[in-house]
Amino acid sequence: MLPLFSERGTYPIILGEKGYISEALEVDLLETYNTYLLPTRRKNQIKQYPSDFCKLHRKIRRRVETTISQLTQQFQISRIRARSHWGMLTQCSNKFGGFTLGVFLNKCLGRKLIALKDVVYA
């Protein structure tokens, strides 16, 4: 998926997890697609990010992981039992739409954006 995101040119910076630590991959993406890959660095690596960027990187990665966790557990995105391609697309769009609506309602009510479990009772 990484080259697919890069070749379209819509993502000039990609934040990755530790599985994407590869100097060759970083250089290849930069030279081929002009895309920066910024994976989470291990503590024992020589090349480290500045501390301010590390805090921001952790915050963004936490938001991504929380979103994936909520889509999996609360919206059961991994359990789509569709009989056709259109059925799968419909169910996925409904689940993503519900998630987005919950975040929007929380934003309007001045609550934490990702606190979706009790958004109905708010």
Backbone as XML, in Angstrom:
<?xml version="1.0"?>
<chain id="A" units="angstrom">
  <residue number="1" name="MET">
    <atom name="N" x="0.812" y="-1.203" z="0.000"/>
    <atom name="CA" x="0.000" y="0.000" z="0.000"/>
    <atom name="C" x="0.851" y="1.260" z="0.000"/>
  </residue>
  <residue number="2" name="LEU">
    <atom name="N" x="2.035" y="1.171" z="0.565"/>
    <atom name="CA" x="2.875" y="2.363" z="0.680"/>
    <atom name="C" x="3.226" y="2.975" z="-0.677"/>
  </residue>
  <residue number="3" name="PRO">
    <atom name="N" x="3.675" y="2.181" z="-1.663"/>
    <atom name="CA" x="3.928" y="2.780" z="-2.978"/>
    <atom name="C" x="2.663" y="3.334" z="-3.630"/>
  </residue>
  <residue number="4" name="LEU">
    <atom name="N" x="1.509" y="2.723" z="-3.374"/>
    <atom name="CA" x="0.255" y="3.216" z="-3.942"/>
    <atom name="C" x="-0.072" y="4.605" z="-3.402"/>
  </residue>
  <residue number="5" name="PHE">
    <atom name="N" x="0.084" y="4.809" z="-2.094"/>
    <atom name="CA" x="-0.141" y="6.135" z="-1.519"/>
    <atom name="C" x="0.863" y="7.140" z="-2.076"/>
  </residue>
  <residue number="6" name="SER">
    <atom name="N" x="2.091" y="6.697" z="-2.273"/>
    <atom name="CA" x="3.156" y="7.601" z="-2.700"/>
    <atom name="C" x="3.040" y="7.983" z="-4.162"/>
  </residue>
  <residue number="7" name="GLU">
    <atom name="N" x="2.664" y="7.047" z="-5.025"/>
    <atom name="CA" x="2.659" y="7.339" z="-6.454"/>
    <atom name="C" x="1.568" y="8.315" z="-6.851"/>
  </residue>
  <residue number="8" name="ARG">
    <atom name="N" x="0.522" y="8.403" z="-6.078"/>
    <atom name="CA" x="-0.532" y="9.371" z="-6.396"/>
    <atom name="C" x="-0.131" y="10.788" z="-6.037"/>
  </residue>
  <residue number="9" name="GLY">
    <atom name="N" x="0.849" y="10.945" z="-5.167"/>
    <atom name="CA" x="1.363" y="12.254" z="-4.837"/>
    <atom name="C" x="0.505" y="13.058" z="-3.876"/>
  </residue>
  <residue number="10" name="THR">
    <atom name="N" x="-0.521" y="12.441" z="-3.295"/>
    <atom name="CA" x="-1.393" y="13.191" z="-2.403"/>
    <atom name="C" x="-0.894" y="13.180" z="-0.962"/>
  </residue>
  <residue number="11" name="TYR">
    <atom name="N" x="0.069" y="12.336" z="-0.654"/>
    <atom name="CA" x="0.605" y="12.239" z="0.700"/>
    <atom name="C" x="2.106" y="12.512" z="0.665"/>
  </residue>
  <residue number="12" name="PRO">
    <atom name="N" x="2.522" y="13.779" z="0.814"/>
    <atom name="CA" x="3.964" y="14.074" z="0.752"/>
    <atom name="C" x="4.724" y="13.599" z="1.983"/>
  </residue>
  <residue number="13" name="ILE">
    <atom name="N" x="4.008" y="13.413" z="3.111"/>
    <atom name="CA" x="4.634" y="12.909" z="4.334"/>
    <atom name="C" x="3.788" y="11.752" z="4.850"/>
  </residue>
  <residue number="14" name="ILE">
    <atom name="N" x="4.429" y="10.618" z="5.115"/>
    <atom name="CA" x="3.726" y="9.441" z="5.628"/>
    <atom name="C" x="4.344" y="9.063" z="6.968"/>
  </residue>
  <residue number="15" name="LEU">
    <atom name="N" x="3.507" y="9.008" z="7.993"/>
    <atom name="CA" x="3.957" y="8.563" z="9.313"/>
    <atom name="C" x="3.750" y="7.066" z="9.400"/>
  </residue>
  <residue number="16" name="GLY">
    <atom name="N" x="4.785" y="6.350" z="9.763"/>
    <atom name="CA" x="4.698" y="4.899" z="9.828"/>
    <atom name="C" x="4.990" y="4.367" z="11.218"/>
  </residue>
  <residue number="17" name="GLU">
    <atom name="N" x="4.766" y="3.079" z="11.363"/>
    <atom name="CA" x="5.100" y="2.438" z="12.624"/>
    <atom name="C" x="6.473" y="1.797" z="12.504"/>
  </residue>
  <residue number="18" name="LYS">
    <atom name="N" x="6.876" y="1.070" z="13.538"/>
    <atom name="CA" x="8.226" y="0.505" z="13.570"/>
    <atom name="C" x="8.478" y="-0.520" z="12.466"/>
  </residue>
  <residue number="19" name="GLY">
    <atom name="N" x="7.424" y="-1.096" z="11.927"/>
    <atom name="CA" x="7.586" y="-2.067" z="10.850"/>
    <atom name="C" x="8.108" y="-1.455" z="9.561"/>
  </residue>
  <residue number="20" name="TYR">
    <atom name="N" x="8.048" y="-0.129" z="9.450"/>
    <atom name="CA" x="8.503" y="0.553" z="8.238"/>
    <atom name="C" x="9.901" y="1.135" z="8.380"/>
  </residue>
  <residue number="21" name="ILE">
    <atom name="N" x="10.631" y="0.753" z="9.412"/>
    <atom name="CA" x="11.991" y="1.261" z="9.579"/>
    <atom name="C" x="12.880" y="0.599" z="8.539"/>
  </residue>
  <residue number="22" name="SER">
    <atom name="N" x="13.286" y="1.379" z="7.567"/>
    <atom name="CA" x="14.172" y="0.895" z="6.520"/>
    <atom name="C" x="14.783" y="2.108" z="5.824"/>
  </residue>
  <residue number="23" name="GLU">
    <atom name="N" x="16.077" y="2.250" z="5.947"/>
    <atom name="CA" x="16.768" y="3.376" z="5.316"/>
    <atom name="C" x="16.591" y="3.321" z="3.795"/>
  </residue>
  <residue number="24" name="ALA">
    <atom name="N" x="16.670" y="2.114" z="3.241"/>
    <atom name="CA" x="16.525" y="1.966" z="1.791"/>
    <atom name="C" x="15.128" y="2.371" z="1.329"/>
  </residue>
  <residue number="25" name="LEU">
    <atom name="N" x="14.103" y="1.985" z="2.077"/>
    <atom name="CA" x="12.727" y="2.342" z="1.733"/>
    <atom name="C" x="12.516" y="3.845" z="1.819"/>
  </residue>
  <residue number="26" name="GLU">
    <atom name="N" x="13.062" y="4.471" z="2.851"/>
    <atom name="CA" x="12.932" y="5.925" z="3.000"/>
    <atom name="C" x="13.575" y="6.650" z="1.820"/>
  </residue>
  <residue number="27" name="VAL">
    <atom name="N" x="14.779" y="6.227" z="1.444"/>
    <atom name="CA" x="15.492" y="6.860" z="0.332"/>
    <atom name="C" x="14.760" y="6.605" z="-0.980"/>
  </residue>
  <residue number="28" name="ASP">
    <atom name="N" x="14.285" y="5.385" z="-1.183"/>
    <atom name="CA" x="13.568" y="5.035" z="-2.412"/>
    <atom name="C" x="12.293" y="5.873" z="-2.577"/>
  </residue>
  <residue number="29" name="LEU">
    <atom name="N" x="11.512" y="6.003" z="-1.517"/>
    <atom name="CA" x="10.289" y="6.801" z="-1.597"/>
    <atom name="C" x="10.585" y="8.274" z="-1.847"/>
  </residue>
  <residue number="30" name="LEU">
    <atom name="N" x="11.648" y="8.770" z="-1.243"/>
    <atom name="CA" x="12.006" y="10.169" z="-1.425"/>
    <atom name="C" x="12.477" y="10.438" z="-2.848"/>
  </residue>
  <residue number="31" name="GLU">
    <atom name="N" x="13.320" y="9.553" z="-3.383"/>
    <atom name="CA" x="13.849" y="9.761" z="-4.736"/>
    <atom name="C" x="12.804" y="9.484" z="-5.812"/>
  </residue>
  <residue number="32" name="THR">
    <atom name="N" x="12.005" y="8.431" z="-5.634"/>
    <atom name="CA" x="11.056" y="8.029" z="-6.665"/>
    <atom name="C" x="9.790" y="8.881" z="-6.662"/>
  </residue>
  <residue number="33" name="TYR">
    <atom name="N" x="9.202" y="9.083" z="-5.484"/>
    <atom name="CA" x="7.896" y="9.739" z="-5.403"/>
    <atom name="C" x="7.927" y="11.088" z="-4.696"/>
  </residue>
  <residue number="34" name="ASN">
    <atom name="N" x="9.099" y="11.524" z="-4.234"/>
    <atom name="CA" x="9.222" y="12.767" z="-3.465"/>
    <atom name="C" x="8.326" y="12.736" z="-2.230"/>
  </residue>
  <residue number="35" name="THR">
    <atom name="N" x="8.318" y="11.595" z="-1.548"/>
    <atom name="CA" x="7.505" y="11.383" z="-0.355"/>
    <atom name="C" x="8.425" y="11.057" z="0.822"/>
  </residue>
  <residue number="36" name="TYR">
    <atom name="N" x="8.204" y="11.736" z="1.932"/>
    <atom name="CA" x="8.964" y="11.487" z="3.141"/>
    <atom name="C" x="8.268" y="10.426" z="3.977"/>
  </residue>
  <residue number="37" name="LEU">
    <atom name="N" x="8.987" y="9.394" z="4.338"/>
    <atom name="CA" x="8.492" y="8.363" z="5.244"/>
    <atom name="C" x="9.129" y="8.607" z="6.605"/>
  </residue>
  <residue number="38" name="LEU">
    <atom name="N" x="8.275" y="8.796" z="7.614"/>
    <atom name="CA" x="8.758" y="9.057" z="8.966"/>
    <atom name="C" x="8.248" y="7.965" z="9.901"/>
  </residue>
  <residue number="39" name="PRO">
    <atom name="N" x="8.974" y="6.842" z="9.977"/>
    <atom name="CA" x="8.535" y="5.767" z="10.869"/>
    <atom name="C" x="8.896" y="6.061" z="12.322"/>
  </residue>
  <residue number="40" name="THR">
    <atom name="N" x="8.214" y="5.395" z="13.237"/>
    <atom name="CA" x="8.554" y="5.500" z="14.652"/>
    <atom name="C" x="9.937" y="4.898" z="14.854"/>
  </residue>
  <residue number="41" name="ARG">
    <atom name="N" x="10.814" y="5.651" z="15.473"/>
    <atom name="CA" x="12.183" y="5.172" z="15.700"/>
    <atom name="C" x="12.259" y="4.333" z="16.968"/>
  </residue>
  <residue number="42" name="ARG">
    <atom name="N" x="13.143" y="3.351" z="16.943"/>
    <atom name="CA" x="13.414" y="2.571" z="18.153"/>
    <atom name="C" x="14.347" y="3.376" z="19.059"/>
  </residue>
  <residue number="43" name="LYS">
    <atom name="N" x="14.303" y="3.075" z="20.335"/>
    <atom name="CA" x="15.113" y="3.836" z="21.294"/>
    <atom name="C" x="16.608" y="3.654" z="21.082"/>
  </residue>
  <residue number="44" name="ASN">
    <atom name="N" x="17.007" y="2.488" z="20.549"/>
    <atom name="CA" x="18.436" y="2.226" z="20.402"/>
    <atom name="C" x="18.972" y="2.635" z="19.028"/>
  </residue>
  <residue number="45" name="GLN">
    <atom name="N" x="18.178" y="3.296" z="18.224"/>
    <atom name="CA" x="18.648" y="3.732" z="16.915"/>
    <atom name="C" x="19.523" y="4.971" z="17.050"/>
  </residue>
  <residue number="46" name="ILE">
    <atom name="N" x="20.508" y="5.062" z="16.176"/>
    <atom name="CA" x="21.426" y="6.201" z="16.198"/>
    <atom name="C" x="20.707" y="7.455" z="15.702"/>
  </residue>
  <residue number="47" name="LYS">
    <atom name="N" x="19.983" y="7.308" z="14.614"/>
    <atom name="CA" x="19.275" y="8.437" z="14.022"/>
    <atom name="C" x="17.944" y="8.630" z="14.751"/>
  </residue>
  <residue number="48" name="GLN">
    <atom name="N" x="17.777" y="9.753" z="15.443"/>
    <atom name="CA" x="16.554" y="10.027" z="16.202"/>
    <atom name="C" x="15.951" y="11.354" z="15.745"/>
  </residue>
  <residue number="49" name="TYR">
    <atom name="N" x="14.650" y="11.499" z="15.977"/>
    <atom name="CA" x="13.964" y="12.757" z="15.692"/>
    <atom name="C" x="14.161" y="13.705" z="16.875"/>
  </residue>
  <residue number="50" name="PRO">
    <atom name="N" x="13.957" y="15.016" z="16.655"/>
    <atom name="CA" x="13.970" y="15.956" z="17.787"/>
    <atom name="C" x="12.840" y="15.627" z="18.768"/>
  </residue>
  <residue number="51" name="SER">
    <atom name="N" x="13.018" y="15.993" z="20.019"/>
    <atom name="CA" x="12.056" y="15.615" z="21.060"/>
    <atom name="C" x="10.673" y="16.208" z="20.827"/>
  </residue>
  <residue number="52" name="ASP">
    <atom name="N" x="10.595" y="17.429" z="20.314"/>
    <atom name="CA" x="9.280" y="18.032" z="20.030"/>
    <atom name="C" x="8.536" y="17.240" z="18.957"/>
  </residue>
  <residue number="53" name="PHE">
    <atom name="N" x="9.269" y="16.809" z="17.925"/>
    <atom name="CA" x="8.633" y="16.027" z="16.870"/>
    <atom name="C" x="8.223" y="14.650" z="17.391"/>
  </residue>
  <residue number="54" name="CYS">
    <atom name="N" x="9.026" y="14.069" z="18.278"/>
    <atom name="CA" x="8.681" y="12.758" z="18.859"/>
    <atom name="C" x="7.361" y="12.830" z="19.612"/>
  </residue>
  <residue number="55" name="LYS">
    <atom name="N" x="7.144" y="13.895" z="20.369"/>
    <atom name="CA" x="5.882" y="14.058" z="21.101"/>
    <atom name="C" x="4.707" y="14.168" z="20.139"/>
  </residue>
  <residue number="56" name="LEU">
    <atom name="N" x="4.863" y="14.968" z="19.087"/>
    <atom name="CA" x="3.800" y="15.121" z="18.093"/>
    <atom name="C" x="3.543" y="13.805" z="17.362"/>
  </residue>
  <residue number="57" name="HIS">
    <atom name="N" x="4.606" y="13.107" z="17.018"/>
    <atom name="CA" x="4.498" y="11.819" z="16.326"/>
    <atom name="C" x="3.739" y="10.810" z="17.186"/>
  </residue>
  <residue number="58" name="ARG">
    <atom name="N" x="4.074" y="10.740" z="18.470"/>
    <atom name="CA" x="3.375" y="9.830" z="19.390"/>
    <atom name="C" x="1.896" y="10.184" z="19.504"/>
  </residue>
  <residue number="59" name="LYS">
    <atom name="N" x="1.597" y="11.470" z="19.573"/>
    <atom name="CA" x="0.208" y="11.924" z="19.694"/>
    <atom name="C" x="-0.604" y="11.521" z="18.461"/>
  </residue>
  <residue number="60" name="ILE">
    <atom name="N" x="-0.033" y="11.713" z="17.294"/>
    <atom name="CA" x="-0.728" y="11.354" z="16.055"/>
    <atom name="C" x="-0.889" y="9.848" z="15.954"/>
  </residue>
  <residue number="61" name="ARG">
    <atom name="N" x="0.159" y="9.090" z="16.253"/>
    <atom name="CA" x="0.080" y="7.628" z="16.194"/>
    <atom name="C" x="-0.949" y="7.097" z="17.189"/>
  </residue>
  <residue number="62" name="ARG">
    <atom name="N" x="-1.039" y="7.697" z="18.378"/>
    <atom name="CA" x="-2.026" y="7.279" z="19.374"/>
    <atom name="C" x="-3.438" y="7.507" z="18.843"/>
  </residue>
  <residue number="63" name="ARG">
    <atom name="N" x="-3.663" y="8.633" z="18.174"/>
    <atom name="CA" x="-4.979" y="8.930" z="17.602"/>
    <atom name="C" x="-5.331" y="7.903" z="16.525"/>
  </residue>
  <residue number="64" name="VAL">
    <atom name="N" x="-4.361" y="7.553" z="15.698"/>
    <atom name="CA" x="-4.589" y="6.551" z="14.642"/>
    <atom name="C" x="-4.912" y="5.196" z="15.252"/>
  </residue>
  <residue number="65" name="GLU">
    <atom name="N" x="-4.125" y="4.769" z="16.227"/>
    <atom name="CA" x="-4.354" y="3.467" z="16.862"/>
    <atom name="C" x="-5.689" y="3.420" z="17.593"/>
  </residue>
  <residue number="66" name="THR">
    <atom name="N" x="-6.080" y="4.515" z="18.242"/>
    <atom name="CA" x="-7.366" y="4.572" z="18.932"/>
    <atom name="C" x="-8.516" y="4.480" z="17.935"/>
  </residue>
  <residue number="67" name="THR">
    <atom name="N" x="-8.385" y="5.178" z="16.830"/>
    <atom name="CA" x="-9.420" y="5.138" z="15.792"/>
    <atom name="C" x="-9.575" y="3.726" z="15.234"/>
  </residue>
  <residue number="68" name="ILE">
    <atom name="N" x="-8.462" y="3.075" z="14.931"/>
    <atom name="CA" x="-8.517" y="1.703" z="14.415"/>
    <atom name="C" x="-9.139" y="0.782" z="15.450"/>
  </residue>
  <residue number="69" name="SER">
    <atom name="N" x="-8.771" y="0.950" z="16.711"/>
    <atom name="CA" x="-9.316" y="0.120" z="17.778"/>
    <atom name="C" x="-10.825" y="0.306" z="17.911"/>
  </residue>
  <residue number="70" name="GLN">
    <atom name="N" x="-11.288" y="1.542" z="17.852"/>
    <atom name="CA" x="-12.732" y="1.788" z="17.967"/>
    <atom name="C" x="-13.493" y="1.244" z="16.769"/>
  </residue>
  <residue number="71" name="LEU">
    <atom name="N" x="-12.946" y="1.413" z="15.579"/>
    <atom name="CA" x="-13.611" y="0.865" z="14.393"/>
    <atom name="C" x="-13.694" y="-0.652" z="14.475"/>
  </residue>
  <residue number="72" name="THR">
    <atom name="N" x="-12.677" y="-1.279" z="15.048"/>
    <atom name="CA" x="-12.672" y="-2.733" z="15.164"/>
    <atom name="C" x="-13.601" y="-3.222" z="16.265"/>
  </residue>
  <residue number="73" name="GLN">
    <atom name="N" x="-13.552" y="-2.604" z="17.434"/>
    <atom name="CA" x="-14.311" y="-3.112" z="18.578"/>
    <atom name="C" x="-15.745" y="-2.606" z="18.611"/>
  </residue>
  <residue number="74" name="GLN">
    <atom name="N" x="-15.954" y="-1.311" z="18.502"/>
    <atom name="CA" x="-17.298" y="-0.759" z="18.652"/>
    <atom name="C" x="-18.122" y="-0.824" z="17.372"/>
  </residue>
  <residue number="75" name="PHE">
    <atom name="N" x="-17.472" y="-0.591" z="16.242"/>
    <atom name="CA" x="-18.190" y="-0.597" z="14.971"/>
    <atom name="C" x="-18.030" y="-1.913" z="14.224"/>
  </residue>
  <residue number="76" name="GLN">
    <atom name="N" x="-17.233" y="-2.809" z="14.755"/>
    <atom name="CA" x="-17.022" y="-4.150" z="14.207"/>
    <atom name="C" x="-16.739" y="-4.117" z="12.702"/>
  </residue>
  <residue number="77" name="ILE">
    <atom name="N" x="-15.767" y="-3.293" z="12.323"/>
    <atom name="CA" x="-15.420" y="-3.127" z="10.919"/>
    <atom name="C" x="-14.829" y="-4.407" z="10.322"/>
  </residue>
  <residue number="78" name="SER">
    <atom name="N" x="-14.304" y="-5.284" z="11.177"/>
    <atom name="CA" x="-13.722" y="-6.524" z="10.662"/>
    <atom name="C" x="-14.783" y="-7.603" z="10.422"/>
  </residue>
  <residue number="79" name="ARG">
    <atom name="N" x="-16.017" y="-7.365" z="10.851"/>
    <atom name="CA" x="-17.092" y="-8.353" z="10.679"/>
    <atom name="C" x="-18.140" y="-7.841" z="9.699"/>
  </residue>
  <residue number="80" name="ILE">
    <atom name="N" x="-17.770" y="-7.782" z="8.468"/>
    <atom name="CA" x="-18.716" y="-7.368" z="7.441"/>
    <atom name="C" x="-19.106" y="-8.615" z="6.664"/>
  </residue>
  <residue number="81" name="ARG">
    <atom name="N" x="-20.371" y="-8.952" z="6.757"/>
    <atom name="CA" x="-20.865" y="-10.142" z="6.064"/>
    <atom name="C" x="-21.734" y="-9.696" z="4.891"/>
  </residue>
  <residue number="82" name="ALA">
    <atom name="N" x="-21.072" y="-9.327" z="3.843"/>
    <atom name="CA" x="-21.779" y="-8.860" z="2.655"/>
    <atom name="C" x="-21.719" y="-9.933" z="1.583"/>
  </residue>
  <residue number="83" name="ARG">
    <atom name="N" x="-22.738" y="-9.959" z="0.757"/>
    <atom name="CA" x="-22.786" y="-10.948" z="-0.322"/>
    <atom name="C" x="-22.222" y="-10.418" z="-1.620"/>
  </residue>
  <residue number="84" name="SER">
    <atom name="N" x="-22.091" y="-9.121" z="-1.726"/>
    <atom name="CA" x="-21.571" y="-8.541" z="-2.959"/>
    <atom name="C" x="-20.584" y="-7.425" z="-2.623"/>
  </residue>
  <residue number="85" name="HIS">
    <atom name="N" x="-19.916" y="-6.983" z="-3.662"/>
    <atom name="CA" x="-18.959" y="-5.891" z="-3.502"/>
    <atom name="C" x="-19.685" y="-4.619" z="-3.056"/>
  </residue>
  <residue number="86" name="TRP">
    <atom name="N" x="-20.835" y="-4.340" z="-3.649"/>
    <atom name="CA" x="-21.604" y="-3.146" z="-3.293"/>
    <atom name="C" x="-22.126" y="-3.234" z="-1.858"/>
  </residue>
  <residue number="87" name="GLY">
    <atom name="N" x="-22.492" y="-4.422" z="-1.439"/>
    <atom name="CA" x="-22.934" y="-4.606" z="-0.065"/>
    <atom name="C" x="-21.819" y="-4.312" z="0.920"/>
  </residue>
  <residue number="88" name="MET">
    <atom name="N" x="-20.603" y="-4.759" z="0.583"/>
    <atom name="CA" x="-19.455" y="-4.484" z="1.435"/>
    <atom name="C" x="-19.168" y="-2.990" z="1.477"/>
  </residue>
  <residue number="89" name="LEU">
    <atom name="N" x="-19.196" y="-2.328" z="0.315"/>
    <atom name="CA" x="-18.952" y="-0.889" z="0.278"/>
    <atom name="C" x="-20.007" y="-0.129" z="1.072"/>
  </residue>
  <residue number="90" name="THR">
    <atom name="N" x="-21.267" y="-0.561" z="0.977"/>
    <atom name="CA" x="-22.342" y="0.098" z="1.711"/>
    <atom name="C" x="-22.142" y="-0.042" z="3.212"/>
  </residue>
  <residue number="91" name="GLN">
    <atom name="N" x="-21.825" y="-1.249" z="3.666"/>
    <atom name="CA" x="-21.632" y="-1.457" z="5.100"/>
    <atom name="C" x="-20.420" y="-0.699" z="5.622"/>
  </residue>
  <residue number="92" name="CYS">
    <atom name="N" x="-19.340" y="-0.697" z="4.858"/>
    <atom name="CA" x="-18.147" y="0.048" z="5.279"/>
    <atom name="C" x="-18.443" y="1.540" z="5.345"/>
  </residue>
  <residue number="93" name="SER">
    <atom name="N" x="-19.109" y="2.074" z="4.328"/>
    <atom name="CA" x="-19.403" y="3.507" z="4.342"/>
    <atom name="C" x="-20.345" y="3.863" z="5.483"/>
  </residue>
  <residue number="94" name="ASN">
    <atom name="N" x="-21.290" y="2.979" z="5.810"/>
    <atom name="CA" x="-22.182" y="3.238" z="6.945"/>
    <atom name="C" x="-21.405" y="3.276" z="8.254"/>
  </residue>
  <residue number="95" name="LYS">
    <atom name="N" x="-20.471" y="2.356" z="8.416"/>
    <atom name="CA" x="-19.694" y="2.307" z="9.659"/>
    <atom name="C" x="-18.754" y="3.504" z="9.765"/>
  </residue>
  <residue number="96" name="PHE">
    <atom name="N" x="-18.089" y="3.862" z="8.668"/>
    <atom name="CA" x="-17.225" y="5.041" z="8.689"/>
    <atom name="C" x="-18.046" y="6.311" z="8.883"/>
  </residue>
  <residue number="97" name="GLY">
    <atom name="N" x="-19.216" y="6.364" z="8.271"/>
    <atom name="CA" x="-20.099" y="7.516" z="8.440"/>
    <atom name="C" x="-20.573" y="7.662" z="9.877"/>
  </residue>
  <residue number="98" name="GLY">
    <atom name="N" x="-20.919" y="6.546" z="10.515"/>
    <atom name="CA" x="-21.324" y="6.576" z="11.915"/>
    <atom name="C" x="-20.201" y="7.043" z="12.820"/>
  </residue>
  <residue number="99" name="PHE">
    <atom name="N" x="-19.003" y="6.577" z="12.528"/>
    <atom name="CA" x="-17.838" y="7.006" z="13.305"/>
    <atom name="C" x="-17.616" y="8.506" z="13.150"/>
  </residue>
  <residue number="100" name="THR">
    <atom name="N" x="-17.663" y="8.984" z="11.907"/>
    <atom name="CA" x="-17.451" y="10.402" z="11.634"/>
    <atom name="C" x="-18.536" y="11.262" z="12.279"/>
  </residue>
  <residue number="101" name="LEU">
    <atom name="N" x="-19.776" y="10.809" z="12.222"/>
    <atom name="CA" x="-20.873" y="11.531" z="12.854"/>
    <atom name="C" x="-20.668" y="11.614" z="14.371"/>
  </residue>
  <residue number="102" name="GLY">
    <atom name="N" x="-20.222" y="10.530" z="14.978"/>
    <atom name="CA" x="-19.953" y="10.537" z="16.412"/>
    <atom name="C" x="-18.864" y="11.532" z="16.785"/>
  </residue>
  <residue number="103" name="VAL">
    <atom name="N" x="-17.805" y="11.589" z="15.987"/>
    <atom name="CA" x="-16.722" y="12.544" z="16.238"/>
    <atom name="C" x="-17.246" y="13.973" z="16.073"/>
  </residue>
  <residue number="104" name="PHE">
    <atom name="N" x="-18.064" y="14.192" z="15.046"/>
    <atom name="CA" x="-18.638" y="15.528" z="14.816"/>
    <atom name="C" x="-19.532" y="15.954" z="15.974"/>
  </residue>
  <residue number="105" name="LEU">
    <atom name="N" x="-20.376" y="15.050" z="16.460"/>
    <atom name="CA" x="-21.237" y="15.372" z="17.599"/>
    <atom name="C" x="-20.420" y="15.706" z="18.842"/>
  </residue>
  <residue number="106" name="ASN">
    <atom name="N" x="-19.370" y="14.940" z="19.074"/>
    <atom name="CA" x="-18.498" y="15.227" z="20.216"/>
    <atom name="C" x="-17.843" y="16.600" z="20.067"/>
  </residue>
  <residue number="107" name="LYS">
    <atom name="N" x="-17.444" y="16.946" z="18.856"/>
    <atom name="CA" x="-16.840" y="18.267" z="18.600"/>
    <atom name="C" x="-17.855" y="19.366" z="18.904"/>
  </residue>
  <residue number="108" name="CYS">
    <atom name="N" x="-19.106" y="19.185" z="18.449"/>
    <atom name="CA" x="-20.153" y="20.177" z="18.686"/>
    <atom name="C" x="-20.494" y="20.315" z="20.167"/>
  </residue>
  <residue number="109" name="LEU">
    <atom name="N" x="-20.438" y="19.214" z="20.898"/>
    <atom name="CA" x="-20.776" y="19.230" z="22.320"/>
    <atom name="C" x="-19.595" y="19.601" z="23.215"/>
  </residue>
  <residue number="110" name="GLY">
    <atom name="N" x="-18.417" y="19.811" z="22.603"/>
    <atom name="CA" x="-17.237" y="20.193" z="23.373"/>
    <atom name="C" x="-16.647" y="19.061" z="24.184"/>
  </residue>
  <residue number="111" name="ARG">
    <atom name="N" x="-16.830" y="17.840" z="23.726"/>
    <atom name="CA" x="-16.305" y="16.666" z="24.431"/>
    <atom name="C" x="-15.058" y="16.162" z="23.728"/>
  </residue>
  <residue number="112" name="LYS">
    <atom name="N" x="-14.412" y="15.162" z="24.316"/>
    <atom name="CA" x="-13.273" y="14.519" z="23.656"/>
    <atom name="C" x="-13.769" y="13.911" z="22.351"/>
  </residue>
  <residue number="113" name="LEU">
    <atom name="N" x="-13.017" y="14.105" z="21.282"/>
    <atom name="CA" x="-13.466" y="13.681" z="19.954"/>
    <atom name="C" x="-13.678" y="12.179" z="19.849"/>
  </residue>
  <residue number="114" name="ILE">
    <atom name="N" x="-12.817" y="11.410" z="20.471"/>
    <atom name="CA" x="-12.839" y="9.961" z="20.290"/>
    <atom name="C" x="-13.706" y="9.250" z="21.328"/>
  </residue>
  <residue number="115" name="ALA">
    <atom name="N" x="-14.312" y="9.966" z="22.241"/>
    <atom name="CA" x="-15.165" y="9.340" z="23.264"/>
    <atom name="C" x="-16.525" y="8.993" z="22.650"/>
  </residue>
  <residue number="116" name="LEU">
    <atom name="N" x="-16.566" y="7.900" z="21.902"/>
    <atom name="CA" x="-17.762" y="7.563" z="21.135"/>
    <atom name="C" x="-18.709" y="6.605" z="21.848"/>
  </residue>
  <residue number="117" name="LYS">
    <atom name="N" x="-18.222" y="5.900" z="22.847"/>
    <atom name="CA" x="-19.035" y="4.866" z="23.471"/>
    <atom name="C" x="-20.316" y="5.433" z="24.099"/>
  </residue>
  <residue number="118" name="ASP">
    <atom name="N" x="-20.220" y="6.596" z="24.692"/>
    <atom name="CA" x="-21.390" y="7.164" z="25.345"/>
    <atom name="C" x="-21.905" y="8.419" z="24.640"/>
  </residue>
  <residue number="119" name="VAL">
    <atom name="N" x="-21.632" y="8.563" z="23.349"/>
    <atom name="CA" x="-22.080" y="9.754" z="22.619"/>
    <atom name="C" x="-23.600" y="9.826" z="22.531"/>
  </residue>
  <residue number="120" name="VAL">
    <atom name="N" x="-24.277" y="8.703" z="22.584"/>
    <atom name="CA" x="-25.732" y="8.673" z="22.508"/>
    <atom name="C" x="-26.331" y="9.274" z="23.781"/>
  </residue>
  <residue number="121" name="TYR">
    <atom name="N" x="-25.663" y="9.078" z="24.911"/>
    <atom name="CA" x="-26.196" y="9.539" z="26.188"/>
    <atom name="C" x="-25.809" y="10.975" z="26.511"/>
  </residue>
  <residue number="122" name="ALA">
    <atom name="N" x="-24.958" y="11.582" z="25.675"/>
    <atom name="CA" x="-24.459" y="12.938" z="25.966"/>
    <atom name="C" x="-25.522" y="13.995" z="25.771"/>
  </residue>
</chain>
